[in-house]
Tab-separated table of C-alpha atoms in Angstrom:
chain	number	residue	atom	x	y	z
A	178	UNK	CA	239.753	253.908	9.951
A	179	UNK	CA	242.630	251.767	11.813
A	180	UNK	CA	245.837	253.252	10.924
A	181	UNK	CA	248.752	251.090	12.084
A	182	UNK	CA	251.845	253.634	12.215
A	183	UNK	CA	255.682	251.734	12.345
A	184	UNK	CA	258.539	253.584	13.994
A	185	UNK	CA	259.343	254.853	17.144
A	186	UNK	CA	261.155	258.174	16.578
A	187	UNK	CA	260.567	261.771	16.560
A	188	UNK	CA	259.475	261.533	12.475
A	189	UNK	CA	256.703	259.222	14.363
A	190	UNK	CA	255.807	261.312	16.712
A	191	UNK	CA	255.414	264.209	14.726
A	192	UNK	CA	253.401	261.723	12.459
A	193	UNK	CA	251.537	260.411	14.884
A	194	UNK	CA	250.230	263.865	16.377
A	195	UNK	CA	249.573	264.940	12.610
A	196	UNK	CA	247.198	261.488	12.076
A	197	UNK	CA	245.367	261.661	15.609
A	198	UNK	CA	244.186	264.820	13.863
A	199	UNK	CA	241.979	263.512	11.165
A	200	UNK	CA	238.164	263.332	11.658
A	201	UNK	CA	238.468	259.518	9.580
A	202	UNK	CA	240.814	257.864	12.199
A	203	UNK	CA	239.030	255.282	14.364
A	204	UNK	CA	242.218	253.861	16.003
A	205	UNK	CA	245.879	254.609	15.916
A	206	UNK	CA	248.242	252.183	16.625
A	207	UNK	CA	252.122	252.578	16.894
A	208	UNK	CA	255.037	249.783	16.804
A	209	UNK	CA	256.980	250.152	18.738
A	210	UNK	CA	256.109	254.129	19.525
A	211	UNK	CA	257.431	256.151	22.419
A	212	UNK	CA	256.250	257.886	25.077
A	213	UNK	CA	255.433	260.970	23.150
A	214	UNK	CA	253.631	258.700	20.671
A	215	UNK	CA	251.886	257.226	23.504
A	216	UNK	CA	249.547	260.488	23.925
A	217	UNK	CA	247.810	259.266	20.380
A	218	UNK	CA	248.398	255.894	20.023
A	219	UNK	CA	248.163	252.753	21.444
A	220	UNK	CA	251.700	251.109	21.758
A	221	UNK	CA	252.342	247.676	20.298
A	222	UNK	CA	255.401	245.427	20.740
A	223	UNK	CA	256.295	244.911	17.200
A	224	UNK	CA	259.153	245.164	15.235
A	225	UNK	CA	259.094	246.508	12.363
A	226	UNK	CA	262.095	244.378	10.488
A	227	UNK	CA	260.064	241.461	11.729
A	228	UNK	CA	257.574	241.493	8.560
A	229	UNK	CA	255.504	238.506	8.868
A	230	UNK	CA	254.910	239.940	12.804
A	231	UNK	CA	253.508	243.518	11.283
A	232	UNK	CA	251.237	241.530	8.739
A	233	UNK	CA	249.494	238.771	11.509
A	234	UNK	CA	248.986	241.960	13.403
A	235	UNK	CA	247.678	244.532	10.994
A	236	UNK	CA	244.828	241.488	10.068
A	237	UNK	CA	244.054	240.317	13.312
A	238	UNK	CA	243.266	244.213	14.222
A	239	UNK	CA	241.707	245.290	10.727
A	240	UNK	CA	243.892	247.871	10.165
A	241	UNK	CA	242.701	249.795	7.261
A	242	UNK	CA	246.085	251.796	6.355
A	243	UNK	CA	249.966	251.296	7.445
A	244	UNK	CA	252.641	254.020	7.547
A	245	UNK	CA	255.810	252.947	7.423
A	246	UNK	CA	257.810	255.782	8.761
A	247	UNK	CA	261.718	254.608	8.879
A	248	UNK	CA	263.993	253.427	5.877
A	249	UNK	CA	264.941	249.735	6.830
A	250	UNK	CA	261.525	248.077	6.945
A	251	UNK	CA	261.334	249.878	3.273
A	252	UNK	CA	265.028	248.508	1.914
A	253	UNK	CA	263.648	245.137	3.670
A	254	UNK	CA	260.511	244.781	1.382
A	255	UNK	CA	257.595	245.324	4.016
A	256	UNK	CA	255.618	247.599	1.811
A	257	UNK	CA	255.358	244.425	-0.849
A	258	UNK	CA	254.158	242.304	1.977
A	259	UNK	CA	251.481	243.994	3.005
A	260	UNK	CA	250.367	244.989	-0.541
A	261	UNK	CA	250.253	241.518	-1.460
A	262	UNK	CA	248.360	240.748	1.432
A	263	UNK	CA	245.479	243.309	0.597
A	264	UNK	CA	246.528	246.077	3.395
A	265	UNK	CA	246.854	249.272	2.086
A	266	UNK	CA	250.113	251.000	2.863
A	267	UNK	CA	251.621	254.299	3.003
A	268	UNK	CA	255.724	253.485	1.716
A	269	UNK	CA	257.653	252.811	-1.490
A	270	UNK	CA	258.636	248.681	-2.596
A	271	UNK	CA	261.669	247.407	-1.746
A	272	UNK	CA	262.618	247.782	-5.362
A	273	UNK	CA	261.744	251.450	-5.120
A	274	UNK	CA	263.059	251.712	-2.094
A	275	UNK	CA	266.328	251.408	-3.420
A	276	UNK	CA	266.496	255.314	-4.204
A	277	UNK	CA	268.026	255.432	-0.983
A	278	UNK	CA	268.856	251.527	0.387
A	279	UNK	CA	271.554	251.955	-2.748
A	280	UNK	CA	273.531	255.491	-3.444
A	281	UNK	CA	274.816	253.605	-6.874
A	282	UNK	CA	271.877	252.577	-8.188
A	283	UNK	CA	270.306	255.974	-7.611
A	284	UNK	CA	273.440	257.315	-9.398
A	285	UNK	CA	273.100	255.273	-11.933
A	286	UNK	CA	269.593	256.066	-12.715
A	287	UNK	CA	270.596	259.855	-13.011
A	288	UNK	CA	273.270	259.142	-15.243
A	289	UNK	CA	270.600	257.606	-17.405
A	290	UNK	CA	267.912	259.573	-17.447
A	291	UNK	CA	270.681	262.572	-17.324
A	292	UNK	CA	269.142	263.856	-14.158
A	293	UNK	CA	271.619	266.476	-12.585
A	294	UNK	CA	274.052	265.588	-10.009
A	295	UNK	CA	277.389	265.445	-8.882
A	296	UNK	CA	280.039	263.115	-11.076
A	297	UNK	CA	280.146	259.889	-9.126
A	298	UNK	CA	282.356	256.265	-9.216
A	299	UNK	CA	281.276	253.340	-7.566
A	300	UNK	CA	283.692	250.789	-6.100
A	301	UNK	CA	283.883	246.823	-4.722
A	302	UNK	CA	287.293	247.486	-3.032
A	303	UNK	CA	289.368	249.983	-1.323
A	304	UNK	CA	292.558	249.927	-3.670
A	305	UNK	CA	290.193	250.807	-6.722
A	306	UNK	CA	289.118	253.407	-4.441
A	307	UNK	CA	291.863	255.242	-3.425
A	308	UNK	CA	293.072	255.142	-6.720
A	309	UNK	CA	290.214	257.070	-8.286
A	310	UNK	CA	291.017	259.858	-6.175
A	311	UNK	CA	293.083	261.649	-8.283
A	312	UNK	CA	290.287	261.940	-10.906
A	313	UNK	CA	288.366	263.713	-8.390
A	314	UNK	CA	290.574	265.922	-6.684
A	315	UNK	CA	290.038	267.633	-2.659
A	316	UNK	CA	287.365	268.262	-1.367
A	317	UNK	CA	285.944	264.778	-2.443
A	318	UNK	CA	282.409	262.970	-1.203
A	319	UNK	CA	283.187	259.468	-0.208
A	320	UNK	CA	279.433	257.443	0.487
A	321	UNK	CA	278.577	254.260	2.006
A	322	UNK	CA	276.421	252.663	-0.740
A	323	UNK	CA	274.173	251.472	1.942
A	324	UNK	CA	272.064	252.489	4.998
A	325	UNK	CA	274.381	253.963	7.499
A	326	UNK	CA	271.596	255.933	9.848
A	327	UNK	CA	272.572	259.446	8.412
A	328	UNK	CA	276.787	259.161	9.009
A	329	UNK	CA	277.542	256.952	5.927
A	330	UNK	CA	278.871	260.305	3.878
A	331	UNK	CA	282.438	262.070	4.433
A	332	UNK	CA	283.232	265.099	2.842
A	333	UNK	CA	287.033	264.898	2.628
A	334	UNK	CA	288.776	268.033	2.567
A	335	UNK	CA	292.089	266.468	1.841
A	336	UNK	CA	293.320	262.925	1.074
A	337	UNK	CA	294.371	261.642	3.730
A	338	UNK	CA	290.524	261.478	5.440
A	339	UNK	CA	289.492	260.284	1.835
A	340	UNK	CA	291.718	257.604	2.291
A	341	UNK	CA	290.905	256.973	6.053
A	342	UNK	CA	287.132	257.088	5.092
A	343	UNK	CA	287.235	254.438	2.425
A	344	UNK	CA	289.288	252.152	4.876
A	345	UNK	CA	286.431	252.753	7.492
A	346	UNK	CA	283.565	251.691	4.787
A	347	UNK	CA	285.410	248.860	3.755
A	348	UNK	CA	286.616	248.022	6.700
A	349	UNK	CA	283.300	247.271	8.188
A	350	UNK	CA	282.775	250.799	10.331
A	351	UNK	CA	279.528	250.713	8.348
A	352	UNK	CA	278.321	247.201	8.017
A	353	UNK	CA	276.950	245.972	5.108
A	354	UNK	CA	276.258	249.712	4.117
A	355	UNK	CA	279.824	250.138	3.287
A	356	UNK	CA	280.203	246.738	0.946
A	357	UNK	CA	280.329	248.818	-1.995
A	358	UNK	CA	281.758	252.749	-2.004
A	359	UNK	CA	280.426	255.583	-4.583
A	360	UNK	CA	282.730	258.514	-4.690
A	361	UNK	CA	281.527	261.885	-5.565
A	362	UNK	CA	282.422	265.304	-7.103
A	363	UNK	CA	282.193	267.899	-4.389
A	364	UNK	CA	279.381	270.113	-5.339
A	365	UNK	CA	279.555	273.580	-4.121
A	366	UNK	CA	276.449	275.907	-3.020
A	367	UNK	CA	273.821	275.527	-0.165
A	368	UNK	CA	271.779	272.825	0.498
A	369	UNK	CA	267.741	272.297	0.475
A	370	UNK	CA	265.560	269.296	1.231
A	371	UNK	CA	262.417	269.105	-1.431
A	372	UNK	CA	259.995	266.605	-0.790
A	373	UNK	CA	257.002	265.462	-2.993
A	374	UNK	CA	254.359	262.958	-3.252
A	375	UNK	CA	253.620	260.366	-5.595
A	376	UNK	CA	251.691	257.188	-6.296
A	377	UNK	CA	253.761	256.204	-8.948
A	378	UNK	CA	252.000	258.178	-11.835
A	379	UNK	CA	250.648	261.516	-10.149
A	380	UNK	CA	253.762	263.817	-7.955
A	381	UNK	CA	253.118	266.704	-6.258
A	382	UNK	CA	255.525	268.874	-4.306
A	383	UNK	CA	255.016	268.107	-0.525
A	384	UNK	CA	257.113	271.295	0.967
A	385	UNK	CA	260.731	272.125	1.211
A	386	UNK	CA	263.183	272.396	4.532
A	387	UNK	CA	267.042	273.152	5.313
A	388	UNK	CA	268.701	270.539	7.786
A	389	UNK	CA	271.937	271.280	9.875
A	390	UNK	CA	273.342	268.185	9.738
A	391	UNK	CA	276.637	269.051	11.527
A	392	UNK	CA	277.060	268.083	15.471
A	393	UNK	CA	277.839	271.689	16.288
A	394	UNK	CA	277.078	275.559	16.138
A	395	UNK	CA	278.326	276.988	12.938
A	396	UNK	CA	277.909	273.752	11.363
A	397	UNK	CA	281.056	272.108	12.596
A	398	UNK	CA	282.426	268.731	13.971
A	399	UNK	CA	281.002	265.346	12.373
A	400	UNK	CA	277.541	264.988	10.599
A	401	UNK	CA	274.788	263.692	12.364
A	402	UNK	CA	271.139	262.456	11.609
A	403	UNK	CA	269.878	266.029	11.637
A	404	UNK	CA	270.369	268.829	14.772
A	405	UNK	CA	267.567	271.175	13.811
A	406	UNK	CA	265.853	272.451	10.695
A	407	UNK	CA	263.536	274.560	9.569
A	408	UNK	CA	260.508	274.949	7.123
A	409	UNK	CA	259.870	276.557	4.172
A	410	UNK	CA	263.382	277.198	2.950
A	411	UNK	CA	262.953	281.089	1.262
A	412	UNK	CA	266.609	279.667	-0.714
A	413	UNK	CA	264.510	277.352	-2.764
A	414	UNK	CA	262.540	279.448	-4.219
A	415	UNK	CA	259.541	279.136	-6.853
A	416	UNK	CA	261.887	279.114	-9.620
A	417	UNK	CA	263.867	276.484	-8.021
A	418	UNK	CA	261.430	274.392	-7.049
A	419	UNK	CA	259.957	274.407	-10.473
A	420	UNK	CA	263.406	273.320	-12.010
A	421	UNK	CA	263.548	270.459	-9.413
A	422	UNK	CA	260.161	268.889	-9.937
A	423	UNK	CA	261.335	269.488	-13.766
A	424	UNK	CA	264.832	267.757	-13.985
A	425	UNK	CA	265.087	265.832	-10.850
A	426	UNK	CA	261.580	264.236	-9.241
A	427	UNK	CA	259.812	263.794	-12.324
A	428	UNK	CA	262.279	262.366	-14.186
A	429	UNK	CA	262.814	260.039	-11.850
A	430	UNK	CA	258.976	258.524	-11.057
A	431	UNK	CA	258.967	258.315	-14.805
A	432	UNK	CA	262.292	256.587	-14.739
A	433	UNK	CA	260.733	254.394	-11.665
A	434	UNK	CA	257.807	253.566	-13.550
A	435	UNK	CA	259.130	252.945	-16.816
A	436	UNK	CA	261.512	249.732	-14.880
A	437	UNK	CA	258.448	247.980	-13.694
A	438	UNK	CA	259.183	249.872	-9.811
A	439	UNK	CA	256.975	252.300	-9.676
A	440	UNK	CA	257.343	254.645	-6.526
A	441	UNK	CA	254.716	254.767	-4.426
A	442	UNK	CA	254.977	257.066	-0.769
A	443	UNK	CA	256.809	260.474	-0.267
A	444	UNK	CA	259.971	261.245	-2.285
A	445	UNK	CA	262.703	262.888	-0.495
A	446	UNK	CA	265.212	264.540	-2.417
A	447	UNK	CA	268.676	266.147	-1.213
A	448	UNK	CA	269.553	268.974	-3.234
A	449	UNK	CA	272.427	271.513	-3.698
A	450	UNK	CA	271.356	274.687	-4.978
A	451	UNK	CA	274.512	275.205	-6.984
A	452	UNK	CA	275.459	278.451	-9.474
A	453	UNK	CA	273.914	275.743	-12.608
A	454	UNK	CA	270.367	275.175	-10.920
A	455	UNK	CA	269.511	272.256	-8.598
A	456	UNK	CA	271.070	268.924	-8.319
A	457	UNK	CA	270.544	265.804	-6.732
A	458	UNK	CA	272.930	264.716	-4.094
A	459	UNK	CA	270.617	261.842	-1.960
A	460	UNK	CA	267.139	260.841	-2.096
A	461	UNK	CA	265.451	259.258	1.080
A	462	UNK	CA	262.416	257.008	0.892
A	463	UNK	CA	260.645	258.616	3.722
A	464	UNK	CA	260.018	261.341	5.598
A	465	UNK	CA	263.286	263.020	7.262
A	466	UNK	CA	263.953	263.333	10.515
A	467	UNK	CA	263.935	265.909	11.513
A	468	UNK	CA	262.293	267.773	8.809
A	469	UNK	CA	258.980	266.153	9.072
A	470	UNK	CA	258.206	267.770	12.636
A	471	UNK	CA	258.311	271.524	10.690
A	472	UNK	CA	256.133	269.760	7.914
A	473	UNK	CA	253.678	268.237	9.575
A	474	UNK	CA	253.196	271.495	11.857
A	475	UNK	CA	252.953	273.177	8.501
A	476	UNK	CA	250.720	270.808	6.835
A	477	UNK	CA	246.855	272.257	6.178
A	478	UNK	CA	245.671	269.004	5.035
A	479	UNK	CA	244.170	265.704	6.802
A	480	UNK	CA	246.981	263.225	6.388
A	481	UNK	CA	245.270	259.985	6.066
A	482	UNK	CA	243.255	261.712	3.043
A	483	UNK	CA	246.528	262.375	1.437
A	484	UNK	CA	248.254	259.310	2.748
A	485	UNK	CA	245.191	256.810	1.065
A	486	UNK	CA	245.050	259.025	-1.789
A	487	UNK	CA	248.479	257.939	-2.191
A	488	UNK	CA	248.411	254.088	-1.367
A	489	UNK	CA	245.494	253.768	-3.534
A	490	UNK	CA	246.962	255.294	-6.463
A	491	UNK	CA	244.844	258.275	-6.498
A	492	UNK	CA	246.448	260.977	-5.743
A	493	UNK	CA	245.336	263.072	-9.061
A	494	UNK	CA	242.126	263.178	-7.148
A	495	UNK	CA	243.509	265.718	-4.970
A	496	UNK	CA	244.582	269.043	-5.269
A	497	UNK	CA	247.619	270.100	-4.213
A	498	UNK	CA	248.422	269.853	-0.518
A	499	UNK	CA	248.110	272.995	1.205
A	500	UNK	CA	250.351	274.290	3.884
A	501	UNK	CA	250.962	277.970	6.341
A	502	UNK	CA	252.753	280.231	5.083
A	503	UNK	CA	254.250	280.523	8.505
A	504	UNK	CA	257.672	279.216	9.384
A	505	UNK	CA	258.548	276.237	11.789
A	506	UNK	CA	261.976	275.287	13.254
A	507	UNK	CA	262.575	272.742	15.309
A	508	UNK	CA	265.957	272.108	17.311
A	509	UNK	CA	267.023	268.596	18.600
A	510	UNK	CA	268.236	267.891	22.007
A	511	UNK	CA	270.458	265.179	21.824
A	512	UNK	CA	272.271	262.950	24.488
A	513	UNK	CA	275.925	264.196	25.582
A	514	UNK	CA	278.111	261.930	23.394
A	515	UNK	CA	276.509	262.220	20.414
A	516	UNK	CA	277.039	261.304	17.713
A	517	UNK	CA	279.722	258.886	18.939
A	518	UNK	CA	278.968	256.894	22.390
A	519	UNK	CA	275.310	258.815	23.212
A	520	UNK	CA	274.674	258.883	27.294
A	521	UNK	CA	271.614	256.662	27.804
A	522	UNK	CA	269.021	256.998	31.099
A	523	UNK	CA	269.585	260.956	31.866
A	524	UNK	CA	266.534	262.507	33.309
A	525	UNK	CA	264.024	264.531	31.340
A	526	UNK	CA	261.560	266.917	33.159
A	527	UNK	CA	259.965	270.168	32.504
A	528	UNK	CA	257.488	269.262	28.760
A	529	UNK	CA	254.658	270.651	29.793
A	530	UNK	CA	257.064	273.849	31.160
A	531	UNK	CA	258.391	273.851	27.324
A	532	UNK	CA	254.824	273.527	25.557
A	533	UNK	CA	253.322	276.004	28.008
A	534	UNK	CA	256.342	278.452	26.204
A	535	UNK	CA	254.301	277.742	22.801
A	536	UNK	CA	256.235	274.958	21.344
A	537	UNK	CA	255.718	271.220	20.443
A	538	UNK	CA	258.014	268.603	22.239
A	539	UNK	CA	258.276	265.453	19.824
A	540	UNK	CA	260.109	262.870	21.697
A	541	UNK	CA	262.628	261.144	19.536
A	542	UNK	CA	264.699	258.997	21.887
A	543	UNK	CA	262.900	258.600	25.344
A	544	UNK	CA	261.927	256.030	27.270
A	545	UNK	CA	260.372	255.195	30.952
A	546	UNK	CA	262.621	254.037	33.181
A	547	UNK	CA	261.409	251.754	36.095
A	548	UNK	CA	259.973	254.379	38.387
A	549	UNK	CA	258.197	255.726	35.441
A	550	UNK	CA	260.141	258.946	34.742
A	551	UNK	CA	261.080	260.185	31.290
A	552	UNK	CA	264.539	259.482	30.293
A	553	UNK	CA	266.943	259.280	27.111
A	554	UNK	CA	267.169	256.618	25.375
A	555	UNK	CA	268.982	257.482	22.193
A	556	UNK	CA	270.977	259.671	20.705
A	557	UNK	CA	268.563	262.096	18.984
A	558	UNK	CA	266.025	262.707	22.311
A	559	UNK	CA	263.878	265.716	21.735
A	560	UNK	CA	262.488	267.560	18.899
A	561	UNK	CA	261.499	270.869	20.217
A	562	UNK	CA	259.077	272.764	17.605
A	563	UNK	CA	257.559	276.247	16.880
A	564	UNK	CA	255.829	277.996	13.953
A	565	UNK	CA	255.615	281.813	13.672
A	566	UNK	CA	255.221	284.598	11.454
A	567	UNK	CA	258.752	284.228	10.105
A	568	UNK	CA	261.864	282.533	11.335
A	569	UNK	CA	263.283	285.101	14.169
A	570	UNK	CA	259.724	284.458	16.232
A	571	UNK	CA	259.531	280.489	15.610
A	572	UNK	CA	263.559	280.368	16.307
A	573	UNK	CA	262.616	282.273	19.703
A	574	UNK	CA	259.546	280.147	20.827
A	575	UNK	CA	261.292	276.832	19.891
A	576	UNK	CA	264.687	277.846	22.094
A	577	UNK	CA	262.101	279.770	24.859
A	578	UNK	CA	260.880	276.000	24.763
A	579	UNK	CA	264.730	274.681	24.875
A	580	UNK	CA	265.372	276.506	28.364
A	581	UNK	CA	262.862	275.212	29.833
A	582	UNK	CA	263.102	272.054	29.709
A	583	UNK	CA	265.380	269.709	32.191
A	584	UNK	CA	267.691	267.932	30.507
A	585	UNK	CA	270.660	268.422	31.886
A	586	UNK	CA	272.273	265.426	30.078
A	587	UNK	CA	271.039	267.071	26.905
A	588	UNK	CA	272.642	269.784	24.446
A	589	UNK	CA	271.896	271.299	21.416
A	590	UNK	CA	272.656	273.743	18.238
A	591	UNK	CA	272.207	277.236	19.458
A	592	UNK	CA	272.015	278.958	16.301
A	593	UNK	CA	269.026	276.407	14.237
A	594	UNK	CA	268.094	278.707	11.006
A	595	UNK	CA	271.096	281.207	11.079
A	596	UNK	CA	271.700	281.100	7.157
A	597	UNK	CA	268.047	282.246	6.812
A	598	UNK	CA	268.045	284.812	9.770
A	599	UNK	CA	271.467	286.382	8.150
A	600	UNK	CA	270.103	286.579	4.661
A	601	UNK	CA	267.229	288.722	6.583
A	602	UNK	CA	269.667	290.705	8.430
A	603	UNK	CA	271.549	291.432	5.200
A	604	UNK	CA	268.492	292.301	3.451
């Protein structure tokens, strides 16, 4: 099979490598890809916001299955496209998409269907906004309503950056992402990403992860797209997970289904373990990034099986997907700068150093510059992976991986997985 795969960061990559795997791929194709992509796929100049581009291309080339990795193509309606052109695709409609292209409407639907999450407000205009914030008290979650890459949320410990945040959504910081403003309860307790597949009808739980989504060690400074994470996460346990597929994703395909948008493609769900049980703070579309790298090095199963399975609408064919019971971390290097102004074009030597230390390199941000070396181009620019037995020995191999690389434009969280690794030292 030709499997067209859009997106061109480390989520792809770690895609990508996870695809080349399967005994039923023919060809593998990647728009636009990166240089780490380039070891499995060919490289195509397409963009993936340009939909009528993607379609010409995926029939000229007879591509059998598309995987739309990032969120925007989603939001934008590319999965419809292709569906309605006969091309089987891996990826939610851009009507179901809007579980994450809209934080009200997802809040909406929970307040609905009485699916628990933090009590929300949505707003058109800044005065309204500021206003409300007595209702809500400090801390207090102030969200883009849009796509924002990752840095459209603010948890406001007092008022004043409450009040500084909604000027900067309205304002225009954000785009179009910050046209409308939702303002949220602060939910206390610790934080798990569950994700699950579905073709609308049939979901099954897909694995669980715990993101550090703060810029620096001891999770401090501003939030970022995702510094390191790890996979499974022991807080989410059985129980847990039971109560979330329960309340929370089944609920909501039903919900999904029931409004004439059925979700099709992986379901990504935020949670916050909190002293009442789960609850919903996001949901994502798609894969995160970087959580799929420790699922996909997990993952026991041929992914264009489970990805057709999916886009064909028969996933109840299937049993459940299988993964190790072995833990992966991986830790980004990211540009100096980031997540403000990232440094663009610093060297990047020493991969097959870091893989020789037992890890996986997924390149998230590189490019080749000119002379053909490997450079940054991004802010996000490595994803260095392990697995091991638990999460001391893949937290070792991964930064054994780190040091060896040369990046000296780079940095990264030194302590990736350190609620897990003190719950073990604690016993």
């Amino acid at each position: 099979m030709i499997v067209l795969l859009l997106g061109s960061g480390g989520r792809e990559h770690a895609l990508a490598w996870k695809l080349s795997q399967s005994e039923r791929l023919t060809k593998l194709f990647a728009a636009p890809g990166n240089p780490g992509i380039a070891q499995y796929a060919e490289c195509v100049d397409l963009d993936p916001l340009h939909p009528d581009s993607v379609l010409a291309f995926a029939r000229e080339e007879n591509v059998g299955l598309v995987v739309i990795g990032p969120e925007a193509p989603l939001v934008a309606g590319l999965a419809d496209l292709l569906r309605e052109n006969g091309i089987l695709t891996f990826g939610p409609s851009k009507a179901a998409a809007q579980l994450e292209g809209s934080k009200g409407f997802t809040k909406d639907l929970c307040a609905r269907e009485r699916i628990p999450t933090a009590a929300y407000a949505r707003f058109t205009n800044a005065e309204a906004a500021k206003a409300a914030l007595d209702s809500f008290g400090s801390p207090v979650v102030i969200k883009a309503d849009g796509l924002a890459a990752g840095k459209g949320v603010v948890i406001a410990e007092k008022r004043a950056r409450a009040e500084d945040a909604i000027d900067d959504m309205f304002g225009g910081n954000f785009g179009s992402a910050g046209a409308e403003v939702v303002i949220e309860e602060f939910l206390t307790g610790e934080e798990a990403s569950f994700f699950a597949l579905t073709d609308g009808k049939t979901v099954v739980p897909f694995g669980s992860a715990q993101d550090h989504k703060r810029v620096g060690d001891g999770d401090v400074g501003p939030n970022t797209g995702g510094m390191g994470a790890y996979s499974p996460a022991p807080v989410l346990t059985p129980e847990l997970e039971a109560r979330a597929m329960k309340e929370i994703i089944e609920p909501t395909v039903r919900a999904m289904a029931a409004a004439g948008m059925p979700y099709s493609g992986v379901l990504y769900a935020g949670l916050m373990l909190t002293a009442d049980g789960p609850k919903l703070i996001e949901y994502n579309a798609r894969f995160g990034d970087p959580e799929c790298q420790v699922l996909m090095l997990r993952l026991e199963e041929d992914l264009i099986t489970l990805f057709l399975h999916v886009a064909e609408g028969r996933l109840a064919e299937l049993p459940p997907p299988s993964f190790s019971p072995n833990t992966a971390l991986t830790v980004v290097m990211a540009a100096k700068g980031y997540p403000g102004t990232p440094a663009k074009g610093g060297r990047i030597g020493n991969i097959t150093e870091a893989e020789e230390k037992g890890a996986k390199v997924f390149h998230a941000g590189t490019a080749r510059s000119q002379g053909g070396d490997l450079i940054a181009n991004g802010g996000r620019v490595l994803n260095v992976t392990a697995i091991g037995a638990d999460i001391g020995e893949a937290r070792d191999t991964a930064y054994a991986a780190v040091d060896a690389l040369d990046f000296p434009n780079g940095f990264c969280r030194r302590d990736i997985g350190w609620r897990e690794l003190a719950r073990q030292r604690n016993g």
